[in-house]
Short mmCIF file of C-alpha atoms and ligand atoms in Angstrom, two decimals:
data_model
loop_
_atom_site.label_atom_id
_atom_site.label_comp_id
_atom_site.label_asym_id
_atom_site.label_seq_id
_atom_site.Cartn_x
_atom_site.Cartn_y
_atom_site.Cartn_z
CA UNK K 1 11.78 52.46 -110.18
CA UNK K 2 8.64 50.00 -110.03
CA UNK K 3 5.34 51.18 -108.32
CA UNK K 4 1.73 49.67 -109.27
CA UNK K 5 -0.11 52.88 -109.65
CA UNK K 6 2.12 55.81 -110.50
CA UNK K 7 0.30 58.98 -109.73
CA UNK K 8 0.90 62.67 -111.20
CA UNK K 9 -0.41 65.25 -109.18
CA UNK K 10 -0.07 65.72 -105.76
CA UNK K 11 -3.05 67.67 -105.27
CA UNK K 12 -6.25 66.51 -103.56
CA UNK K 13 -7.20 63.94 -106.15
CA UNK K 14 -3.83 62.75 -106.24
CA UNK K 15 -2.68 62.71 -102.51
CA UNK K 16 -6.34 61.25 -101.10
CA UNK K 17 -5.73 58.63 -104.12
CA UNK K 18 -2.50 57.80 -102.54
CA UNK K 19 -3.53 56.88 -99.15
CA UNK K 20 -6.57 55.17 -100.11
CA UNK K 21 -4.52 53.32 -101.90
CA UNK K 22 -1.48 52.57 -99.77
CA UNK K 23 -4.12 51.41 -96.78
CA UNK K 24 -5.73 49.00 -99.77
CA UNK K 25 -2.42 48.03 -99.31
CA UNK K 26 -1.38 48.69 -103.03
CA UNK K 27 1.84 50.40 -103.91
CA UNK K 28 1.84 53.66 -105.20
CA UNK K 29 4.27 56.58 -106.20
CA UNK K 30 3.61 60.41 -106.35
CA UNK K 31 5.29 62.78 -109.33
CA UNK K 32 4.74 66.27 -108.31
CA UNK K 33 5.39 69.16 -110.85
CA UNK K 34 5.95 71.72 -107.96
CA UNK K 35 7.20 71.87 -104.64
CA UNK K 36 5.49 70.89 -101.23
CA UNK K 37 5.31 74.94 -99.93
CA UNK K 38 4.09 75.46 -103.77
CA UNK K 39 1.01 73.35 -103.50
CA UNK K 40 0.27 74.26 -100.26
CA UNK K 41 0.32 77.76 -101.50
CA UNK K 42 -2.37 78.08 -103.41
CA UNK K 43 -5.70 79.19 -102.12
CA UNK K 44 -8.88 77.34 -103.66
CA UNK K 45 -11.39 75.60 -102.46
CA UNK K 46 -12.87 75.73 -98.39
CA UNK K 47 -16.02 73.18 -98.29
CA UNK K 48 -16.25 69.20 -97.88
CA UNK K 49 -19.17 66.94 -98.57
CA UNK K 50 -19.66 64.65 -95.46
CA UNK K 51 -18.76 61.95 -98.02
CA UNK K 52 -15.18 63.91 -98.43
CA UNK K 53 -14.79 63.90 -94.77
CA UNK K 54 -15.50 60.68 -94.76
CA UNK K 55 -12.96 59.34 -97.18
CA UNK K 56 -10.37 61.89 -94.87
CA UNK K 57 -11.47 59.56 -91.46
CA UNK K 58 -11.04 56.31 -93.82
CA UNK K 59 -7.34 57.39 -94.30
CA UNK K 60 -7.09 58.53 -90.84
CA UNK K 61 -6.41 61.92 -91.79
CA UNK K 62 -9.57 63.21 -90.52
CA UNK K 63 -8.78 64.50 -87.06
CA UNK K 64 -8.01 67.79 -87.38
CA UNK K 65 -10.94 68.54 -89.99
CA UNK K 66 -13.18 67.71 -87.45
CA UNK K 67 -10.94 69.70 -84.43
CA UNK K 68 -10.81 72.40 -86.67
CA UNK K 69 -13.77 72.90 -89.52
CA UNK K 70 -16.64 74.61 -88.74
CA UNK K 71 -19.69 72.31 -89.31
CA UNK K 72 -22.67 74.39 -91.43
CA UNK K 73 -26.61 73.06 -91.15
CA UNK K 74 -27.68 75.87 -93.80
CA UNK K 75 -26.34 78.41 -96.51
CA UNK K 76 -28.42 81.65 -97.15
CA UNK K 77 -29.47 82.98 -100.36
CA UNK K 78 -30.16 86.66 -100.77
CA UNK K 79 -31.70 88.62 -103.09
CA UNK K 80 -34.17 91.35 -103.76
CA UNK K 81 -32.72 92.80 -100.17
CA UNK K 82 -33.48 90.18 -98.13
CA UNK K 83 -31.89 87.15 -97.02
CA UNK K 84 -33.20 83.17 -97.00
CA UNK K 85 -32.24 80.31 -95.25
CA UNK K 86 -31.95 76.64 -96.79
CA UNK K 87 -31.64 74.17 -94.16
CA UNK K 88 -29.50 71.87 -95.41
CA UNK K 89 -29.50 69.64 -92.07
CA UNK K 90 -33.28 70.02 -91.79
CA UNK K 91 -33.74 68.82 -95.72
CA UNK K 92 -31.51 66.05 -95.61
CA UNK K 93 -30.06 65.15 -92.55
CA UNK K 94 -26.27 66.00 -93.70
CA UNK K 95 -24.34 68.89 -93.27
CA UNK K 96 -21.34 70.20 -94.81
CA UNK K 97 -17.72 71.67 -93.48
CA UNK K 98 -15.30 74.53 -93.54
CA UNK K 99 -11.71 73.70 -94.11
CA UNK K 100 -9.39 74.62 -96.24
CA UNK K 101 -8.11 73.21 -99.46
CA UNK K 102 -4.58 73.99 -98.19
CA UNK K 103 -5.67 72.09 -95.25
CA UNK K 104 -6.82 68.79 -96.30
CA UNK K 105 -3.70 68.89 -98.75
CA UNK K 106 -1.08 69.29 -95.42
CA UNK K 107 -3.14 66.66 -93.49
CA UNK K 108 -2.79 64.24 -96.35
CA UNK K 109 0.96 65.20 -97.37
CA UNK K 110 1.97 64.69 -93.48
CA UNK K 111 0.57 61.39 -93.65
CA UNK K 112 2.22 60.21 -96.72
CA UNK K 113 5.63 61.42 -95.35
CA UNK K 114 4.59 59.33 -91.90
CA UNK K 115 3.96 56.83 -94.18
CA UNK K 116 7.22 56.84 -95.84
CA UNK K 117 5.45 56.61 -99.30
CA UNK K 118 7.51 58.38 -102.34
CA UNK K 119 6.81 61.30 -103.84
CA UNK K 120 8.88 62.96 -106.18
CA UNK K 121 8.50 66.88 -105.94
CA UNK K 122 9.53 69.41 -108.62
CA UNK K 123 9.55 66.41 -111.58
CA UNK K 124 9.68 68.31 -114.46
CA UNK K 125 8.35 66.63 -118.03
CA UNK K 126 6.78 63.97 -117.12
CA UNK K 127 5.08 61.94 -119.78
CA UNK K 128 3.03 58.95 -119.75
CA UNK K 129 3.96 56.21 -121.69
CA UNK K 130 2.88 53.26 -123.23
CA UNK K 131 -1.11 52.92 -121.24
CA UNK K 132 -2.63 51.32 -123.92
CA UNK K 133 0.06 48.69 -123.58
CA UNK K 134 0.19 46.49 -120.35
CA UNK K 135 3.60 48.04 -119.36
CA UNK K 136 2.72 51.19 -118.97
CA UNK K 137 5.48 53.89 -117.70
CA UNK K 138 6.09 57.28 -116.89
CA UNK K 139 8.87 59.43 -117.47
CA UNK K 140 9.98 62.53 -115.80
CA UNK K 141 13.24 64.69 -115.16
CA UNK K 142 14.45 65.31 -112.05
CA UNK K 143 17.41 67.62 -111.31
CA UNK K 144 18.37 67.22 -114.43
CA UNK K 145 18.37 63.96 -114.29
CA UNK K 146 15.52 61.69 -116.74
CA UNK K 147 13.95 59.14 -114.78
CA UNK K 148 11.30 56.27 -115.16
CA UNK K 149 8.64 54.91 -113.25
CA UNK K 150 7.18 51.16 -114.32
CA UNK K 151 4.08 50.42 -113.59
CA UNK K 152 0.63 48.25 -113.66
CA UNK K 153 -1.59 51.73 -113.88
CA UNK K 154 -0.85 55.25 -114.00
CA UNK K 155 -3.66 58.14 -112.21
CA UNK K 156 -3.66 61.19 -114.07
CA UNK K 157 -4.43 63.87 -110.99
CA UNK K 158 -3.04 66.37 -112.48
CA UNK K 159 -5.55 69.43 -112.84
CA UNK K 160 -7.26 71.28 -115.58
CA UNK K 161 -3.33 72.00 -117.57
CA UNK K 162 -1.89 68.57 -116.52
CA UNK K 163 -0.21 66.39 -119.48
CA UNK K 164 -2.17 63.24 -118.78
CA UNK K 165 -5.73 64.24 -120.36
CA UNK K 166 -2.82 66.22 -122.99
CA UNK K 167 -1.47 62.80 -123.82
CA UNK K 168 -4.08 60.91 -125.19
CA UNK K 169 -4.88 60.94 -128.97
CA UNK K 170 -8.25 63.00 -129.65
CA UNK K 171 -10.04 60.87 -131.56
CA UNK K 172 -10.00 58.89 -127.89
CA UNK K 173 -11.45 61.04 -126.02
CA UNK K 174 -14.97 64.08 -126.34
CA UNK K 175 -14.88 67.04 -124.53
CA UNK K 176 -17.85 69.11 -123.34
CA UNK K 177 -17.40 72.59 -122.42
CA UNK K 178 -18.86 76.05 -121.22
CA UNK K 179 -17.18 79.17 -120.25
CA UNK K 180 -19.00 82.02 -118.43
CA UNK K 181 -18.38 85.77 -119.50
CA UNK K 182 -17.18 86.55 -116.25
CA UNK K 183 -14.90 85.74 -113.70
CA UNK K 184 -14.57 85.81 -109.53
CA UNK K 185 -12.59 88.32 -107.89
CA UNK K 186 -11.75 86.64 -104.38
CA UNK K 187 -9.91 87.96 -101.20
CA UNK K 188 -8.68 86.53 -98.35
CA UNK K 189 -8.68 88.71 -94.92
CA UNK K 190 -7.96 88.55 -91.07
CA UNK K 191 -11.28 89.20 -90.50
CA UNK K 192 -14.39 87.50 -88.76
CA UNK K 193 -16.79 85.85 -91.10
CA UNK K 194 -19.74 88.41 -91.80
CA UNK K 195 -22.01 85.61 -90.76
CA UNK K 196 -21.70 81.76 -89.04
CA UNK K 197 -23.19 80.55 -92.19
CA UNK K 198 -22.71 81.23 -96.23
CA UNK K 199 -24.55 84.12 -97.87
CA UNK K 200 -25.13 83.54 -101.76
CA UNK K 201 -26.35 87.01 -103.09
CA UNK K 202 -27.74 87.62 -106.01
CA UNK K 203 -27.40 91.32 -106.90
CA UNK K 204 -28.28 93.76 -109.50
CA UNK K 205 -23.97 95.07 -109.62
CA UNK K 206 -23.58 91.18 -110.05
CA UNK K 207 -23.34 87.79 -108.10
CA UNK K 208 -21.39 87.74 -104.36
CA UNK K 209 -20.08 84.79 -101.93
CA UNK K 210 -19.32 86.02 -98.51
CA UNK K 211 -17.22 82.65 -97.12
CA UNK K 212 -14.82 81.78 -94.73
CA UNK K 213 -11.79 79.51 -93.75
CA UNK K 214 -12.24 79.57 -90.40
CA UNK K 215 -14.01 82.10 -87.30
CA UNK K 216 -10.89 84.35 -88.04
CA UNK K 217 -10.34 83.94 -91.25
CA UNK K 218 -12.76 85.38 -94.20
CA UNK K 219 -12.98 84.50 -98.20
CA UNK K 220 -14.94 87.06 -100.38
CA UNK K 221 -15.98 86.81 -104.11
CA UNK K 222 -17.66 89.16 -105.91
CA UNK K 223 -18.07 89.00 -109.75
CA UNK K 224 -15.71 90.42 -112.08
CA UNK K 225 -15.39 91.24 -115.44
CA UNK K 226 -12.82 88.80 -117.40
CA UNK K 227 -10.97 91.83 -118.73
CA UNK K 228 -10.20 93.13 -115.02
CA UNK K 229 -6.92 92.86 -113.61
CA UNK K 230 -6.06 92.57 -110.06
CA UNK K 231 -4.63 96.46 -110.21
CA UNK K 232 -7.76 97.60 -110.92
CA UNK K 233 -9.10 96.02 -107.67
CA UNK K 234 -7.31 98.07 -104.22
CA UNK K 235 -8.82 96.69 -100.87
CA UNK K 236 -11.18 99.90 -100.71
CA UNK K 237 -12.89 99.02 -103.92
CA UNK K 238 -13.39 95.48 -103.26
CA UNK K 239 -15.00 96.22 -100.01
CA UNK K 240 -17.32 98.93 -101.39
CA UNK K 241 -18.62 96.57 -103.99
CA UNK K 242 -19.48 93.91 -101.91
CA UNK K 243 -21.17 95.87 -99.36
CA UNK K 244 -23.19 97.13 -102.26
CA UNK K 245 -24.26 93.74 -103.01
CA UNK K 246 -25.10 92.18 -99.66
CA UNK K 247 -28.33 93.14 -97.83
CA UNK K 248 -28.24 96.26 -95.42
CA UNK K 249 -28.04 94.31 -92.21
CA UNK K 250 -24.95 91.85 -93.89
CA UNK K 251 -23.08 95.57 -95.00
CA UNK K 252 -23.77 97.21 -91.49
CA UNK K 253 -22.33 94.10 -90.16
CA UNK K 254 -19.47 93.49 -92.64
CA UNK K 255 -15.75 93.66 -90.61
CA UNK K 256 -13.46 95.27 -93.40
CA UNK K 257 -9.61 94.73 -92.97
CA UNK K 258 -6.12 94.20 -95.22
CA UNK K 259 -6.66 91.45 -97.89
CA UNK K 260 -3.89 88.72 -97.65
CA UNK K 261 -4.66 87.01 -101.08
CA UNK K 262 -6.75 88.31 -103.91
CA UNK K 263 -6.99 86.62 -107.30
CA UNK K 264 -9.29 86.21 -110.42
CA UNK K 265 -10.15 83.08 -111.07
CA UNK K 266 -12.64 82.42 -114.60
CA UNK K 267 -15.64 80.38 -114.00
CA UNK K 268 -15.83 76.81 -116.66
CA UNK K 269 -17.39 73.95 -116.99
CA UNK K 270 -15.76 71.54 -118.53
CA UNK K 271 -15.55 67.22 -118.78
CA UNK K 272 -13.71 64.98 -120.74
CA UNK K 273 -14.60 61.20 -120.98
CA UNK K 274 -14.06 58.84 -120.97
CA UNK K 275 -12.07 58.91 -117.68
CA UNK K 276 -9.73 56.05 -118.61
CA UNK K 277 -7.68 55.45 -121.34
CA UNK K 278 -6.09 51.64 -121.29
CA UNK K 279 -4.02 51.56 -118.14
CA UNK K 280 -4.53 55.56 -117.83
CA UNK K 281 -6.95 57.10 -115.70
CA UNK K 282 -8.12 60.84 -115.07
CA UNK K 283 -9.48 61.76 -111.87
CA UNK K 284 -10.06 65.50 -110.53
CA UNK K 285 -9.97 68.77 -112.61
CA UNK K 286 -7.54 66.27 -115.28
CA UNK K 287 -10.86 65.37 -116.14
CA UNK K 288 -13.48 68.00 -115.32
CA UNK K 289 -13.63 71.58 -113.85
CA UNK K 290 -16.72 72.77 -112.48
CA UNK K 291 -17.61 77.11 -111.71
CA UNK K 292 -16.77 77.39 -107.99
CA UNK K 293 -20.88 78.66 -107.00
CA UNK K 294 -21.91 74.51 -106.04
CA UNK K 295 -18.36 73.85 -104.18
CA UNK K 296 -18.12 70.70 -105.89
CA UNK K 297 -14.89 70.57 -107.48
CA UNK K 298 -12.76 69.43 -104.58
CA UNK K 299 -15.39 67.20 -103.65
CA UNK K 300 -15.71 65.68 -107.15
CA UNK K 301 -11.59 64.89 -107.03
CA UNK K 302 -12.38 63.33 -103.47
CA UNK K 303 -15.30 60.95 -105.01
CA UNK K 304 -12.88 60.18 -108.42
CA UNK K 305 -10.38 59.07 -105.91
CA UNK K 306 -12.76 56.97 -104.24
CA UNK K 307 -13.92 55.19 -107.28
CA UNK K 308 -10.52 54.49 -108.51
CA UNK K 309 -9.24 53.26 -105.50
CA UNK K 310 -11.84 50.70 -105.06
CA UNK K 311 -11.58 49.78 -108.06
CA UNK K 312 -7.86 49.47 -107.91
CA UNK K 313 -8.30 47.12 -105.05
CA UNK K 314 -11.03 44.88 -106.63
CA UNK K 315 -8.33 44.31 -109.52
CA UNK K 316 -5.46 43.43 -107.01
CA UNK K 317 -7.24 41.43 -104.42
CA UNK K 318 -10.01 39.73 -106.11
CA UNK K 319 -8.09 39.83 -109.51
CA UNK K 320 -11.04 41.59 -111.39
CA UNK K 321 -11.40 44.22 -113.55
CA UNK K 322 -15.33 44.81 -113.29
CA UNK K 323 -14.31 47.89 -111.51
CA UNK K 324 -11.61 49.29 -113.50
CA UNK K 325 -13.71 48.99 -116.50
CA UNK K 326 -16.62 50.61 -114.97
CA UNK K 327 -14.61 53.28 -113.46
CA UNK K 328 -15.42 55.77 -115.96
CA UNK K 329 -19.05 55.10 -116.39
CA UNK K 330 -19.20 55.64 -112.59
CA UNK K 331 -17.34 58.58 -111.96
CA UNK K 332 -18.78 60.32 -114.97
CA UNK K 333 -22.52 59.70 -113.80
CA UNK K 334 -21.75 61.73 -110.52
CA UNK K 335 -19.40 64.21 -111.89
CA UNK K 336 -22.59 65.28 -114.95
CA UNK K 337 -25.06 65.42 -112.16
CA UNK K 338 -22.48 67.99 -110.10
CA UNK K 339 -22.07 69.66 -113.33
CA UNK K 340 -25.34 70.47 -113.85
CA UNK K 341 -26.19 71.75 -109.99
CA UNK K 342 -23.06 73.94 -110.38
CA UNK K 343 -24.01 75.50 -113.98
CA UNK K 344 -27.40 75.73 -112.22
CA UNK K 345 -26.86 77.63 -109.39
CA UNK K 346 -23.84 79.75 -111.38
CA UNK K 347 -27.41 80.89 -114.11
CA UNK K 348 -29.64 81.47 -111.13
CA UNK K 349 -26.91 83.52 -109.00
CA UNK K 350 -24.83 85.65 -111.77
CA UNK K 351 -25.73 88.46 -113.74
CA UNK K 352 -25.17 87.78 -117.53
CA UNK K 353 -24.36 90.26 -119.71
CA UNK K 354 -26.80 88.99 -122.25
CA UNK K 355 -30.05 87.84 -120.98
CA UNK K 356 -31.18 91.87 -120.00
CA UNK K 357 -34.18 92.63 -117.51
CA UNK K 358 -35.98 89.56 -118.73
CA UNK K 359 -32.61 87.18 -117.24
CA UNK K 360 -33.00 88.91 -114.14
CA UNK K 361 -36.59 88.50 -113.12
CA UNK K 362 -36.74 85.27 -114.41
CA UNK K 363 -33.57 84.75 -111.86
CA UNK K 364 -35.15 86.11 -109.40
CA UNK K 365 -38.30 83.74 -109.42
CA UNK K 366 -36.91 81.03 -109.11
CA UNK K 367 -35.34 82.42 -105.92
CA UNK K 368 -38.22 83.06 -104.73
CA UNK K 369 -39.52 79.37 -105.45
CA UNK K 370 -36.36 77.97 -104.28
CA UNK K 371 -36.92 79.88 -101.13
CA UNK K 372 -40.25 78.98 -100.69
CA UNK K 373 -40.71 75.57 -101.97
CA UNK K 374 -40.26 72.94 -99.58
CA UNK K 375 -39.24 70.41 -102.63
CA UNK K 376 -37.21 72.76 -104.74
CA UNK K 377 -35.28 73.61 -101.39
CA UNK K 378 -35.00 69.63 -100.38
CA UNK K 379 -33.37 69.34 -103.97
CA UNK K 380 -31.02 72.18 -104.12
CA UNK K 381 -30.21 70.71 -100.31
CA UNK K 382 -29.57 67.36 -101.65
CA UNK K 383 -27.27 67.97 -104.10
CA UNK K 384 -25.52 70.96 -101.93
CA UNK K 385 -24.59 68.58 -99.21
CA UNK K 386 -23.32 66.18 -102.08
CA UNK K 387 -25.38 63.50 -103.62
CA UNK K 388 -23.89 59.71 -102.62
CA UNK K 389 -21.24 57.90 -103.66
C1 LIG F 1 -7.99 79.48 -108.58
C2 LIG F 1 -8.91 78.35 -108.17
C3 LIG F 1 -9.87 78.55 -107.19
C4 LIG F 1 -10.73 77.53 -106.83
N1 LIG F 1 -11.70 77.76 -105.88
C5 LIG F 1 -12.55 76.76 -105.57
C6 LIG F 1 -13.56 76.95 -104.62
O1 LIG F 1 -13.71 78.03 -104.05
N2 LIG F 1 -14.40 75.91 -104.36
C7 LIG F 1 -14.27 74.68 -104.99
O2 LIG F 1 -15.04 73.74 -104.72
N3 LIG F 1 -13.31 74.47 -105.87
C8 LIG F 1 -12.46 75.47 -106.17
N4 LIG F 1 -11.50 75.25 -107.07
C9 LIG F 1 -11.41 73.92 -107.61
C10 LIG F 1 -10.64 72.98 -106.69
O3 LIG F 1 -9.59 73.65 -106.08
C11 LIG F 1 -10.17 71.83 -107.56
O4 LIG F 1 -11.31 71.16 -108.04
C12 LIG F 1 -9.23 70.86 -106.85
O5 LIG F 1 -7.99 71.47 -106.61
C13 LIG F 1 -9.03 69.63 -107.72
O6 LIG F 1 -8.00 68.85 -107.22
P1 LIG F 1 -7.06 68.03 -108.19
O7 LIG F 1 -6.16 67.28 -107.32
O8 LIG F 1 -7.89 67.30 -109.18
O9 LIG F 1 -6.27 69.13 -109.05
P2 LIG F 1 -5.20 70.21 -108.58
O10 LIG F 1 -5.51 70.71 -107.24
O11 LIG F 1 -5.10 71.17 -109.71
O12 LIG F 1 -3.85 69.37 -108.47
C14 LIG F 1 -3.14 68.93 -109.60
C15 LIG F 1 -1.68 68.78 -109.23
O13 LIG F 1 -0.99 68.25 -110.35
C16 LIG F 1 0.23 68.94 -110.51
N5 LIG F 1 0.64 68.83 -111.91
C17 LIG F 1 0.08 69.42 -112.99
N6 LIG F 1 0.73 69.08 -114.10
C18 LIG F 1 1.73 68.25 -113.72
C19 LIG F 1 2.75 67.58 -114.43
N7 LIG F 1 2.88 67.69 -115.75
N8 LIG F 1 3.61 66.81 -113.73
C20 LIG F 1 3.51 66.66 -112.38
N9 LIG F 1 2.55 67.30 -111.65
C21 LIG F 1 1.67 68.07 -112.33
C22 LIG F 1 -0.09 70.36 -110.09
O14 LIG F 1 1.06 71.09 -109.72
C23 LIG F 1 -1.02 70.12 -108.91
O15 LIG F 1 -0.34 70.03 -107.69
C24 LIG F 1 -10.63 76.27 -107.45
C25 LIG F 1 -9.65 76.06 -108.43
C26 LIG F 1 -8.79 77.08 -108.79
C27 LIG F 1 -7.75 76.84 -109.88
#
């Protein structure tokens, strides 16, 4: 098989990648470790930068986002029992959106298939080959059967355990990373969201999210210890903890019901750069994972795509590689600067084992200066509704 870009991952970065791509009007295949019903199984992220939606109405797979997402103007922080807006709309103009990881991955898979563009699903072993040559290929098994893909470039998009980022030699590439003593316990329910808009709450017990998916459907977090294990965690217990870290009025207010997912995810930051490696690129959580608290991480693999695709394009139809070779300087600038608002708001938000009484009221200042300071609130805003790209 021949494609020009030959893509593992069908995830976001590596399904948005694909239809940018294919309406650039460059060739592309998809190798996808898992199955369709797989992918779509798994419950992650729920918020989009404008800029994601965006790229979603450039592929024409924005419709039903904007049928279907609820559109926020604000997020609320609370602590010290009370609750704060930050007008996100009012501070800069943008908002942001509910909808569903699972969501923006079905919009994007129906289009590929209306499309008619290849993807290969459950591809077991695959293995990039030769990028720093200019015949790069990648190999895979399928039913058995070893296959090989020849190509011009090949997109790693696939995730924080993929085998692209695996595949390079280390002295080629640094990697910067933190990991948080702590983790996110997060359930899904059949419940209406406790309130229209996101409550942030920063807690004494520890850090909670109250989120949704849609009017219908709620997410919860609350923070976990590492060691716990979903066992430990029945609905009943969930639900008291979280009421004990929300304001009175949120608790009295809180509709409790049977969880239909629950998982513990770890929080890390992590990047790797470059981002390209000869005729191999990372884009997504191949290349950085960021804690959940700043919702950035699905909107990071939606601006990697971006870069790479337009950069793909200037190489094919103006025959220059300005913007491949740049591609990494680019992407990285954005993905540091979500880095750092996500590590931000995880140290003003959690409570850390080690920092004691002084941690906490030092926290709980710069709440109250967040909360209260028309700049500081214009610049957590800013980067909230997703700086530009
Ligand atoms: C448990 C969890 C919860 C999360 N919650 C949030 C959240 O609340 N908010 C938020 O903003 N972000 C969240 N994230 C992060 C967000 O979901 C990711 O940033 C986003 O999925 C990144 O998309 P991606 O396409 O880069 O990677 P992925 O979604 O990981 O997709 C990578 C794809 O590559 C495939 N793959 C991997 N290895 C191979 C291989 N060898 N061969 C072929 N295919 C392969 C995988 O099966 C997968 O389909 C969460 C992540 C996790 C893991």
């Amino acid at each position: 098989m021949r494609t020009k870009v030959a893509i593992i991952g069908a995830g976001p970065a590596g399904l948005l990648l694909g239809q940018l791509l294919h309406i650039y009007g460059i060739d592309n295949v998809i190798l996808e470790r898992h199955t369709g019903e797989y992918v779509l199984g798994r419950i992650r992220a729920g918020l989009l930068e404008e800029g994601t939606v965006e790229l979603l109405d450039e592929v024409g797979t924005g419709a039903r986002a904007h049928r279907e997402g609820l559109v926020h103007g604000g997020i609320e922080l609370a602590f010290a029992g009370s609750r704060h807006r930050i007008d996100l709309k009012g501070a800069t103009g943008k908002t942001v959106m509910i909808y569903g990881q699972t969501e923006v991955t079905l919009d994007l898979m129906n289009a590929r298939q209306a499309a008619g563009l290849t993807t290969i699903y459950e591809a077991e072993h695959a293995r990039p080959l030769d990028f720093d040559t200019d015949h790069p290929r990648l190999g895979y098994v399928k039913d058995g059967v070893t296959g090989e893909i020849a190509c011009d470039f090949i997109a790693g998009c696939d995730g924080y355990h993929g085998v692209s980022r695996a595949s390079v030699k280390p002295s080629a590439i640094q990697t910067f990373e933190r990991v948080y003593p702590f983790g996110w316990l997060g359930i899904l329910s059949d419940t209406p969201p406790v309130s229209h808009e996101l409550i942030y709450s920063n807690h004494e017990r520890g850090f909670a999210l109250c989120t949704m998916r849609s009017t219908r459907r709620s997410r919860y977090y609350v923070q976990c210890s590492l060691e716990d294990q979903i066992d430990q965690w029945p609905d009943d217990r969930f639900w008291d903890e979280l009421k004990w870290r929300l304001d009175s009025e949120a608790a009295d207010k809180l509709v409790i019901g049977p969880s239909i997912e629950k998982s513990i995810a770890p929080l890390r930051s992590f990047v790797a750069e470059p981002m390209r490696f000869g005729r191999m690129f990372l884009a997504g959580d191949a290349a950085h994972i960021v804690p959940p608290t700043g919702a950035k991480g699905l909107n990071l693999a939606a601006s990697d795509a971006h870069y790479l695709a337009v950069a793909l394009r200037e190489y094919y139809d103006d025959k220059s590689s300005a913007g491949i070779d740049h591609y990494s300087e680019k992407a990285l600038a954005r993905v540091w600067k979500a880095v750092r608002f996500s590590w931000w708001m995880t140290s003003m938000l959690h409570k850390f084992p080690d920092t004691g009484t002084f941690g906490a009221r030092i926290q709980l200042a710069e709440l109250d200066y967040v909360t209260h300071s028309a700049a500081a609130m214009t610049s957590l805003a800013e980067n909230y509704v997703g700086l530009p790209f």
